[in-house]
PDB file of C-alpha atoms in Angstrom:
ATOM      1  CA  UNK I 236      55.322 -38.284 -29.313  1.00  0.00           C
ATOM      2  CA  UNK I 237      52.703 -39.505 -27.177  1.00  0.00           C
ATOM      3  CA  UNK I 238      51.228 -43.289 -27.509  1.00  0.00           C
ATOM      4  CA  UNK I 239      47.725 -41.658 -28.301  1.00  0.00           C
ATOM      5  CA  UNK I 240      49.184 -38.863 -31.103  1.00  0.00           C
ATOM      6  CA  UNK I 241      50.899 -42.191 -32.285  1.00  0.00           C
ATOM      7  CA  UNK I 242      48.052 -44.269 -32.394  1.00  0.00           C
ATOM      8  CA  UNK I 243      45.833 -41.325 -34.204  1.00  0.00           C
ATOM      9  CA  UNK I 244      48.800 -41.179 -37.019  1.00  0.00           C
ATOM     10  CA  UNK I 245      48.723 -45.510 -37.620  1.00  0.00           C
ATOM     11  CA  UNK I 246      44.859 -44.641 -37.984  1.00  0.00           C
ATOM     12  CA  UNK I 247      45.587 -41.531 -40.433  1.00  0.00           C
ATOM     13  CA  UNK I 248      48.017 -43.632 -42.546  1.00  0.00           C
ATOM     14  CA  UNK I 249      45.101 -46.524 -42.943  1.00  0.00           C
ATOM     15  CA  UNK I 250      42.691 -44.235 -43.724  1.00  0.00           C
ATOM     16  CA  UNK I 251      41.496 -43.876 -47.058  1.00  0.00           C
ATOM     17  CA  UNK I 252      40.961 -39.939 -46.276  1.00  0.00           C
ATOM     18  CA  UNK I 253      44.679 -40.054 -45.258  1.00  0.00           C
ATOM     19  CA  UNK I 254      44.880 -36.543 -46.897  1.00  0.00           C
ATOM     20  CA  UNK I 255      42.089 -34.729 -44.629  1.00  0.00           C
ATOM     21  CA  UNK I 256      42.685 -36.635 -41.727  1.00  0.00           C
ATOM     22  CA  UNK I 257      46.218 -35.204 -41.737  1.00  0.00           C
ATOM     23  CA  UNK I 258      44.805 -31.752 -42.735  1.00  0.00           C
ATOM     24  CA  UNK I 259      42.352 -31.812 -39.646  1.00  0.00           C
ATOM     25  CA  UNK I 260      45.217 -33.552 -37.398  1.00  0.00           C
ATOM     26  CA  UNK I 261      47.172 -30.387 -38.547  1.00  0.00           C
ATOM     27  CA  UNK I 262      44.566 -27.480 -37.650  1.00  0.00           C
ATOM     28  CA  UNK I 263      44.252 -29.288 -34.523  1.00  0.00           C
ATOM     29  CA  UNK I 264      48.117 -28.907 -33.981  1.00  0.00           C
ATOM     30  CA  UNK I 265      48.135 -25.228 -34.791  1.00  0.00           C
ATOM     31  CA  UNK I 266      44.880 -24.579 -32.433  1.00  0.00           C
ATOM     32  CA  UNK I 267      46.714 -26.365 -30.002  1.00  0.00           C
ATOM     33  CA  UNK I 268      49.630 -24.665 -30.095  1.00  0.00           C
ATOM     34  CA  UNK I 269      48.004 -20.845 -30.350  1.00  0.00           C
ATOM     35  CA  UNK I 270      46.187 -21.668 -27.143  1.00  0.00           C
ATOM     36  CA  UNK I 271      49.639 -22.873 -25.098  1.00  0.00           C
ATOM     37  CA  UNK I 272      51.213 -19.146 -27.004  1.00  0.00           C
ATOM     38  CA  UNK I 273      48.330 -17.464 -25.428  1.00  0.00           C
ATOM     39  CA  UNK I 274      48.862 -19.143 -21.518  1.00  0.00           C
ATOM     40  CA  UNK I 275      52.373 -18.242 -21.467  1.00  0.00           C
TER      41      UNK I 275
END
């Protein structure tokens, strides 16, 4: 895991809106991941 995704998860655990933040961390993962699919 990268020092910044790691960083961004300490903040998400803090965070009172733990729940959403990990929701939005999670679309972000999945957007990420459909637009690595679609280089390939």
């Amino acid at each position: 895991m990268n020092k910044s995704a790691d960083v961004v998860v300490k903040k998400i655990y803090h965070s009172r809106n733990a729940k959403r933040a990990f929701m939005l961390l999670r679309s972000a993962n999945l957007l990420q991941n459909s637009s690595n699919q679609r280089r390939v």
